[in-house]
PDB file of N, CA and C in Angstrom:
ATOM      1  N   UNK A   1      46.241 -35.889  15.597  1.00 76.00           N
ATOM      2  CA  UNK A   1      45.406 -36.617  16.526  1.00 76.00           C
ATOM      3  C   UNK A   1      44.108 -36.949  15.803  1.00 76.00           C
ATOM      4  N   UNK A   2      43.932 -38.289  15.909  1.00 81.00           N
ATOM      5  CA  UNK A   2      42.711 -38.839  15.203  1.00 81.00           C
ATOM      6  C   UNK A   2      41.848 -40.179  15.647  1.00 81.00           C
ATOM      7  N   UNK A   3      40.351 -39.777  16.089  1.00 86.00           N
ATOM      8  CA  UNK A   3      40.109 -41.013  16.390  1.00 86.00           C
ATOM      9  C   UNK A   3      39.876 -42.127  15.624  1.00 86.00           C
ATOM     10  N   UNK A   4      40.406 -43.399  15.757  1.00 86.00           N
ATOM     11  CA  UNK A   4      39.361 -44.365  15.415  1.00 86.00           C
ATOM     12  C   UNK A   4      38.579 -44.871  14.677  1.00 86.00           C
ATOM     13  N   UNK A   5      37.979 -44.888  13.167  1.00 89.00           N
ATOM     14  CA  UNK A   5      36.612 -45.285  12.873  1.00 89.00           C
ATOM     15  C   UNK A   5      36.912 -47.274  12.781  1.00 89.00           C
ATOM     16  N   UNK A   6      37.619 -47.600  12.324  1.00 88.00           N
ATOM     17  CA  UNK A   6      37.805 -48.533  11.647  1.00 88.00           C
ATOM     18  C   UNK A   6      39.176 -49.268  11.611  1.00 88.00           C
ATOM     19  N   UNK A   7      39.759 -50.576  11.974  1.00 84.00           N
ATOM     20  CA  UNK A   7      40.990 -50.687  11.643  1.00 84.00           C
ATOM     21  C   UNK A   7      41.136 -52.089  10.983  1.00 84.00           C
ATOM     22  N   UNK A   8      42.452 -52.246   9.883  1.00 83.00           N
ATOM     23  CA  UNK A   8      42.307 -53.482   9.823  1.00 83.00           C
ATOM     24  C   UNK A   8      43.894 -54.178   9.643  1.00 83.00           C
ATOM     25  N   UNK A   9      44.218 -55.323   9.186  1.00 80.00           N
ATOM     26  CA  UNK A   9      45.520 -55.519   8.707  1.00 80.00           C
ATOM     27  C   UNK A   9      46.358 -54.789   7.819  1.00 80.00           C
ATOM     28  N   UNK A  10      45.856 -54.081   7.157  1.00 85.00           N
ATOM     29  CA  UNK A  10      45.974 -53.350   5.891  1.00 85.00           C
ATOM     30  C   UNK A  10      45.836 -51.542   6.036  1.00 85.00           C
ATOM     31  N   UNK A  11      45.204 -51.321   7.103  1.00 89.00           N
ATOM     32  CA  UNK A  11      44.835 -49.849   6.869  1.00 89.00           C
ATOM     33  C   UNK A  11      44.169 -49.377   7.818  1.00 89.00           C
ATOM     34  N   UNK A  12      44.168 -48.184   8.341  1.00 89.00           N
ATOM     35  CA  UNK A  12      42.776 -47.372   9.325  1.00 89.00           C
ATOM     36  C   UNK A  12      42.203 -46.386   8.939  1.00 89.00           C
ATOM     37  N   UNK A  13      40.913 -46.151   9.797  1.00 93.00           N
ATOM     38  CA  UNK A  13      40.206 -44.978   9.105  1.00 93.00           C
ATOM     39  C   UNK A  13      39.617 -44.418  10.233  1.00 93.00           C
ATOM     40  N   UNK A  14      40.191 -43.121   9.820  1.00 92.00           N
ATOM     41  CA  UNK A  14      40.544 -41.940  11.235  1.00 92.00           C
ATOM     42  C   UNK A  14      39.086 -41.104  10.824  1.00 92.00           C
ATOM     43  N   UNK A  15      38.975 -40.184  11.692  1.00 92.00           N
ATOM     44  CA  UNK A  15      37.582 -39.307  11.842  1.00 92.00           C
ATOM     45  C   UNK A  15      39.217 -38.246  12.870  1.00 92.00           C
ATOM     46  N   UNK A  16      39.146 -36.570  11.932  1.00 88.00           N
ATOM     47  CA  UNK A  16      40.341 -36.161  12.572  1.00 88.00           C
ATOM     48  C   UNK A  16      39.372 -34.606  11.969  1.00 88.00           C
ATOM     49  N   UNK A  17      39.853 -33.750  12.681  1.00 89.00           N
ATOM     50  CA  UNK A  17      39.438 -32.265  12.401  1.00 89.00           C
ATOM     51  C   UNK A  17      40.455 -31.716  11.743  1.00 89.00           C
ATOM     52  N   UNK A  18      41.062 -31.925  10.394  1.00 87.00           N
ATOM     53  CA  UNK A  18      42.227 -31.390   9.678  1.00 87.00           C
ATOM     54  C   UNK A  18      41.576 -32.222   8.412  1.00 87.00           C
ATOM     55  N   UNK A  19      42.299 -31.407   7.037  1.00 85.00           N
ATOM     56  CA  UNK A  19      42.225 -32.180   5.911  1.00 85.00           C
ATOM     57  C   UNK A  19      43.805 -32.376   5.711  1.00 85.00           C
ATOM     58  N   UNK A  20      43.821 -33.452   4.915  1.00 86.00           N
ATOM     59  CA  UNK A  20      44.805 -34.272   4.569  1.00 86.00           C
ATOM     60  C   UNK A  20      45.465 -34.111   3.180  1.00 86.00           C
ATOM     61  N   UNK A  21      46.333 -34.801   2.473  1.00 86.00           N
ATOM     62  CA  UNK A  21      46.514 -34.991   0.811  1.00 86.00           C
ATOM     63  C   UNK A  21      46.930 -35.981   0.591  1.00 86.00           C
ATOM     64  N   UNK A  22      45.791 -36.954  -0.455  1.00 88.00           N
ATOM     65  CA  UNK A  22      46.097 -38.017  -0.912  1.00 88.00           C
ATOM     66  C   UNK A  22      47.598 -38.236  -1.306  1.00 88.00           C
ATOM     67  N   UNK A  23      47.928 -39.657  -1.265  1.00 83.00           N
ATOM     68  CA  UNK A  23      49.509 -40.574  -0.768  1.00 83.00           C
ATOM     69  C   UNK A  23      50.411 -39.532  -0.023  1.00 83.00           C
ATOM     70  N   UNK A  24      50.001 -38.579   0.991  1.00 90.00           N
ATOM     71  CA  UNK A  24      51.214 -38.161   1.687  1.00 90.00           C
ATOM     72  C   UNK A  24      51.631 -39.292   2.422  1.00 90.00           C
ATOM     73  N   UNK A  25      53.055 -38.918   2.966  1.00 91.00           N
ATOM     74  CA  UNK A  25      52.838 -40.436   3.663  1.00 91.00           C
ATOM     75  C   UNK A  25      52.925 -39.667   5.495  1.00 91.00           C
ATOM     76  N   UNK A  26      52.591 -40.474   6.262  1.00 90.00           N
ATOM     77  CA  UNK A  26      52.989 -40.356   7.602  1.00 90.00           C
ATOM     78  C   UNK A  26      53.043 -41.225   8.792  1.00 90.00           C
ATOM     79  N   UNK A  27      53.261 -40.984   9.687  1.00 89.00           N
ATOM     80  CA  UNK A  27      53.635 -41.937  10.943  1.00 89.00           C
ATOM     81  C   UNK A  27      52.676 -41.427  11.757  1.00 89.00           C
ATOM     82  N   UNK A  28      52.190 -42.830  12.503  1.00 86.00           N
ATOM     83  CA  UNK A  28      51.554 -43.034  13.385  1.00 86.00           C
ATOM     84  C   UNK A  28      51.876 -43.758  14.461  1.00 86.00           C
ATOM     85  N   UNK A  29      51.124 -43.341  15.848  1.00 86.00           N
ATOM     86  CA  UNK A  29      51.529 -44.291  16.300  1.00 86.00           C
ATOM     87  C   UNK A  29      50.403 -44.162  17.228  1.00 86.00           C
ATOM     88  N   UNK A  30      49.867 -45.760  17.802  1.00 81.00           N
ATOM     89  CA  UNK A  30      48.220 -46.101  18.033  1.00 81.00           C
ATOM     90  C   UNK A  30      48.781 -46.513  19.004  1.00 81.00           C
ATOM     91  N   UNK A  31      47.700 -46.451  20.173  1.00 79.00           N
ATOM     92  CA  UNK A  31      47.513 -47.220  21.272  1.00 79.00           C
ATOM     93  C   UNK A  31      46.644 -48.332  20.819  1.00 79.00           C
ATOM     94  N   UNK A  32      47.490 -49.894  21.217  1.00 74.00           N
ATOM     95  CA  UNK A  32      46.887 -51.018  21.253  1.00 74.00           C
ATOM     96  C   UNK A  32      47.001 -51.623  23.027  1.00 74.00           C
ATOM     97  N   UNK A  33      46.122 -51.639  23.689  1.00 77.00           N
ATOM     98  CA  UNK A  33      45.873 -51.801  24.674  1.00 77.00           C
ATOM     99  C   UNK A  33      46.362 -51.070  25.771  1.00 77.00           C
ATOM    100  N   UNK A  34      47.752 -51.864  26.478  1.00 80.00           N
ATOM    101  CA  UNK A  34      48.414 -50.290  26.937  1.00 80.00           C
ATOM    102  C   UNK A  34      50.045 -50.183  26.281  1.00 80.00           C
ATOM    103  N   UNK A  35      50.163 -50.824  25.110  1.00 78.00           N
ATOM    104  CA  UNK A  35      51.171 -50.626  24.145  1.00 78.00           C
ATOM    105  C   UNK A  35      51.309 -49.569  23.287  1.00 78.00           C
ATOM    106  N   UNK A  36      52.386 -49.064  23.049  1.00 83.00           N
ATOM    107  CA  UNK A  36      51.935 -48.265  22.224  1.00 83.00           C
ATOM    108  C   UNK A  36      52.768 -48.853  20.371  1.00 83.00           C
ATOM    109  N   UNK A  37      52.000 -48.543  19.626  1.00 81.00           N
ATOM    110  CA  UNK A  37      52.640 -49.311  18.541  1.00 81.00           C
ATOM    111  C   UNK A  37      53.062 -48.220  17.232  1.00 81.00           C
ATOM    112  N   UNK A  38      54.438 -47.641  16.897  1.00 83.00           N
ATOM    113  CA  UNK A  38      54.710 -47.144  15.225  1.00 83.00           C
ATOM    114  C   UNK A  38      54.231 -47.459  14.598  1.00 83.00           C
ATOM    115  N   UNK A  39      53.566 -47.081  13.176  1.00 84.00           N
ATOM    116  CA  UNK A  39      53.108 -47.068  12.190  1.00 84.00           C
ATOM    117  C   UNK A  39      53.395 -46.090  11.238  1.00 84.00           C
ATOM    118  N   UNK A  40      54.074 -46.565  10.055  1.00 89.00           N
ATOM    119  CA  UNK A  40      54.036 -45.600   8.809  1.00 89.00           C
ATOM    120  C   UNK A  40      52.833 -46.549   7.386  1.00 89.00           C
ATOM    121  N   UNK A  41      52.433 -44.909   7.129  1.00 92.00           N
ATOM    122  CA  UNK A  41      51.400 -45.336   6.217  1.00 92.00           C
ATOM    123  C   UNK A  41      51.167 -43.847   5.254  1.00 92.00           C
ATOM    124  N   UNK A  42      50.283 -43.994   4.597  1.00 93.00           N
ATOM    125  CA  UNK A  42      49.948 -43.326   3.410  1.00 93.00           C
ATOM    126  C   UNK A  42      48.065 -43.074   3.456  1.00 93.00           C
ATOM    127  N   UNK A  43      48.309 -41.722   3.139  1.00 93.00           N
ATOM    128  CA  UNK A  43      46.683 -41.248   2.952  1.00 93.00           C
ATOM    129  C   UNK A  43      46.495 -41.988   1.726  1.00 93.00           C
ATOM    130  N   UNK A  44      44.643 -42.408   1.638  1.00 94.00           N
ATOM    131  CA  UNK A  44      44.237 -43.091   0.496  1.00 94.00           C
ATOM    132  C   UNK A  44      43.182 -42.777   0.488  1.00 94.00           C
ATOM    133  N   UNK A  45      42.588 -42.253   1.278  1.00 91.00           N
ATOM    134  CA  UNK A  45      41.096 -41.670   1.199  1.00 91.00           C
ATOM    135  C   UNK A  45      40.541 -40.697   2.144  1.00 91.00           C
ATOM    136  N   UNK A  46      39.926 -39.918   1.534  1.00 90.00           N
ATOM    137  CA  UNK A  46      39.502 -38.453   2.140  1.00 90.00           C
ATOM    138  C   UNK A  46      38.132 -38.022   1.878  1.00 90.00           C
ATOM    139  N   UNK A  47      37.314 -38.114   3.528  1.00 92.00           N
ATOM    140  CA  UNK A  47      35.982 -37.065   3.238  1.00 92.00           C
ATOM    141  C   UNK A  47      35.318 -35.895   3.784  1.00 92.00           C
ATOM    142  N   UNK A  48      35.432 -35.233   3.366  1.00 92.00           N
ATOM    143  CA  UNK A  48      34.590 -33.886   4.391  1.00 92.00           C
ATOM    144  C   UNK A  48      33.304 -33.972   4.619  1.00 92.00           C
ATOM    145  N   UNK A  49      32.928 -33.548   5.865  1.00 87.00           N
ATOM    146  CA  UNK A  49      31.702 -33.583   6.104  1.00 87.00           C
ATOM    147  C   UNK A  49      30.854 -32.342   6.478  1.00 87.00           C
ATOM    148  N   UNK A  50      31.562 -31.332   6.305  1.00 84.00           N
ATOM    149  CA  UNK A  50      31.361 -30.146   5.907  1.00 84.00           C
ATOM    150  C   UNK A  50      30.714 -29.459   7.983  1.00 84.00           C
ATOM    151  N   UNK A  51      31.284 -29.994   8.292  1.00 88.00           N
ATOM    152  CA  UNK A  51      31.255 -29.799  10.066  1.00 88.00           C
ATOM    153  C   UNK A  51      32.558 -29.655  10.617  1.00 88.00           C
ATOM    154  N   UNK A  52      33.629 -29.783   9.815  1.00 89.00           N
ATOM    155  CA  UNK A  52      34.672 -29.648  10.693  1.00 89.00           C
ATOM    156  C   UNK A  52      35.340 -30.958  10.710  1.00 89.00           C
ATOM    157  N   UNK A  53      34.482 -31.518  10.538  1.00 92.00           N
ATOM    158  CA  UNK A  53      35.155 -33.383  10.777  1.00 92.00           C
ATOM    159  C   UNK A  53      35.308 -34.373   8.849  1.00 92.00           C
ATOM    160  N   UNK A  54      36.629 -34.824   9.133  1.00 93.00           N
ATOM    161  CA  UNK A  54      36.834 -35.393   8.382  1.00 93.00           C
ATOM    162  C   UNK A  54      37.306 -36.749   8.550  1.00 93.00           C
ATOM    163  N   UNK A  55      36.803 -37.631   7.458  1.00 93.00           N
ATOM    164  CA  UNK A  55      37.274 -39.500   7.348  1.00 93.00           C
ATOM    165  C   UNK A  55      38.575 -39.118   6.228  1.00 93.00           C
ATOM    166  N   UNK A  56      39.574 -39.742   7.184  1.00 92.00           N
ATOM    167  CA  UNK A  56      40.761 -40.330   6.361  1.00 92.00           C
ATOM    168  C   UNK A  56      41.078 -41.638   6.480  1.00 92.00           C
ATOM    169  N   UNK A  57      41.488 -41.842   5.069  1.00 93.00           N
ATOM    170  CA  UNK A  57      41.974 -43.565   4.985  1.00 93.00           C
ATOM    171  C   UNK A  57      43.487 -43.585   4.860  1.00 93.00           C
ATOM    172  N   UNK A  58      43.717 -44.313   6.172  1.00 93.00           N
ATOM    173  CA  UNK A  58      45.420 -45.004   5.668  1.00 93.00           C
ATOM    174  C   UNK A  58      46.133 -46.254   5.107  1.00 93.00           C
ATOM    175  N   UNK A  59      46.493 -46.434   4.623  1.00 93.00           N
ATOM    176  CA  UNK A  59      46.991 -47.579   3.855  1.00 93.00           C
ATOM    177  C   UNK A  59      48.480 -47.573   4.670  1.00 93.00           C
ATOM    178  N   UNK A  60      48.352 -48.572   5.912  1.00 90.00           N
ATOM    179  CA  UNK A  60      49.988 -49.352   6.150  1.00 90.00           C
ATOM    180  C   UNK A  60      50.862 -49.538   5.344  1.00 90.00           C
ATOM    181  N   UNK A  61      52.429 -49.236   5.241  1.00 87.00           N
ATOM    182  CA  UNK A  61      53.014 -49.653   4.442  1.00 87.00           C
ATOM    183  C   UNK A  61      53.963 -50.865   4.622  1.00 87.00           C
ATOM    184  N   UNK A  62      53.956 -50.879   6.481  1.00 70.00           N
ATOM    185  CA  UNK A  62      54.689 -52.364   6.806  1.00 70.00           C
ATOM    186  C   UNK A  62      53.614 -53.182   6.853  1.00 70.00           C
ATOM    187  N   UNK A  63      52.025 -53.023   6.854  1.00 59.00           N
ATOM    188  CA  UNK A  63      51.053 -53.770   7.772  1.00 59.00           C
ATOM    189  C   UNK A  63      51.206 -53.819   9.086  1.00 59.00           C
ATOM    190  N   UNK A  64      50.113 -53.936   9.709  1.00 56.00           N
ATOM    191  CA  UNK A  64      49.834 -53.777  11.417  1.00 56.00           C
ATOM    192  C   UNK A  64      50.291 -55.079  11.700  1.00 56.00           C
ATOM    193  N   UNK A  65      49.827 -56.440  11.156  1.00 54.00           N
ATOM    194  CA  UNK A  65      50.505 -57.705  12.127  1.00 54.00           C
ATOM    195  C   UNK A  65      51.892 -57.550  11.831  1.00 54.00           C
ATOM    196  N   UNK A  66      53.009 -57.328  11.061  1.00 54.00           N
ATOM    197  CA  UNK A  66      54.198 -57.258  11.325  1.00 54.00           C
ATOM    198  C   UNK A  66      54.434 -56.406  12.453  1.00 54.00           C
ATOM    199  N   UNK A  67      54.128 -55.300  12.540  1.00 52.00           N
ATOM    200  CA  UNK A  67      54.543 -54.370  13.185  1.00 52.00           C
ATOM    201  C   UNK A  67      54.211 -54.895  14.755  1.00 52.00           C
ATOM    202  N   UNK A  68      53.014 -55.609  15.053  1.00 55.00           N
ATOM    203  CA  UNK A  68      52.665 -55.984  16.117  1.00 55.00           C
ATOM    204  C   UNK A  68      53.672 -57.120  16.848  1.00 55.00           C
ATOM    205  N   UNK A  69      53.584 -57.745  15.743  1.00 52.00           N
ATOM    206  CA  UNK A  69      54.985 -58.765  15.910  1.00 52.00           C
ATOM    207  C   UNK A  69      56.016 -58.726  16.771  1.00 52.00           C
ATOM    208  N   UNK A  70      56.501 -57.228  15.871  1.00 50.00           N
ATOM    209  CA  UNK A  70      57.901 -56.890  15.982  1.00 50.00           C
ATOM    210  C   UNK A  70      57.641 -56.152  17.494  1.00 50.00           C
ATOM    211  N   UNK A  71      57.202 -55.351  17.825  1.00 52.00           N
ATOM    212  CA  UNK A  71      56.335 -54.722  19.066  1.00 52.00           C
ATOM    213  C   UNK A  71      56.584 -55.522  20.156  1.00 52.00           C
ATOM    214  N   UNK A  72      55.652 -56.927  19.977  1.00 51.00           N
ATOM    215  CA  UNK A  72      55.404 -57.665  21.219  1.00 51.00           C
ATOM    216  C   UNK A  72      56.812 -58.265  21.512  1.00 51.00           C
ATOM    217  N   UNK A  73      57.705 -58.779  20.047  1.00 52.00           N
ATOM    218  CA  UNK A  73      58.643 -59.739  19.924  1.00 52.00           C
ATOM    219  C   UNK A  73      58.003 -60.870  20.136  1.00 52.00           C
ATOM    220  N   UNK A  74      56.940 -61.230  19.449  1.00 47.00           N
ATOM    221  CA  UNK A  74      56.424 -62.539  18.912  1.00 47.00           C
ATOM    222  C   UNK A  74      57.490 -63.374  17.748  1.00 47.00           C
TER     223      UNK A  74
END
């Protein structure tokens, strides 16, 4: 479970209370409005902030507009 910081075509960036390991890979899956949408992706960036809270970066490996695509059946 992770919120939020940032999202884009390409990747998100979570704020999550766990550390991670660069290119694991894993699945996600985000609420986009009241959809809910799969996602597999890959850690790419990791920061501690020495509070408990950490920024992780994911790198999509289908990308989010396909996946949205495929989702809506656009």
């Amino acid at each position: 479970m992770g919120r939020t910081l940032n999202v884009s075509e390409s990747g998100i960036l979570l704020e999550t209370n766990f550390e991670t390991s660069l290119d694991q890979t894993v699945s996600l899956t985000i609420a986009f409005e009241e959809h809910l949408i799969d996602l597999k992706g890959r850690f790419i960036h990791f920061k501690a902030f020495g509070n408990g809270l950490f920024q992780t970066g994911v790198e999509f490996l289908d990308g989010l507009v396909a996946s949205v695509r495929i989702s809506y059946g656009v």
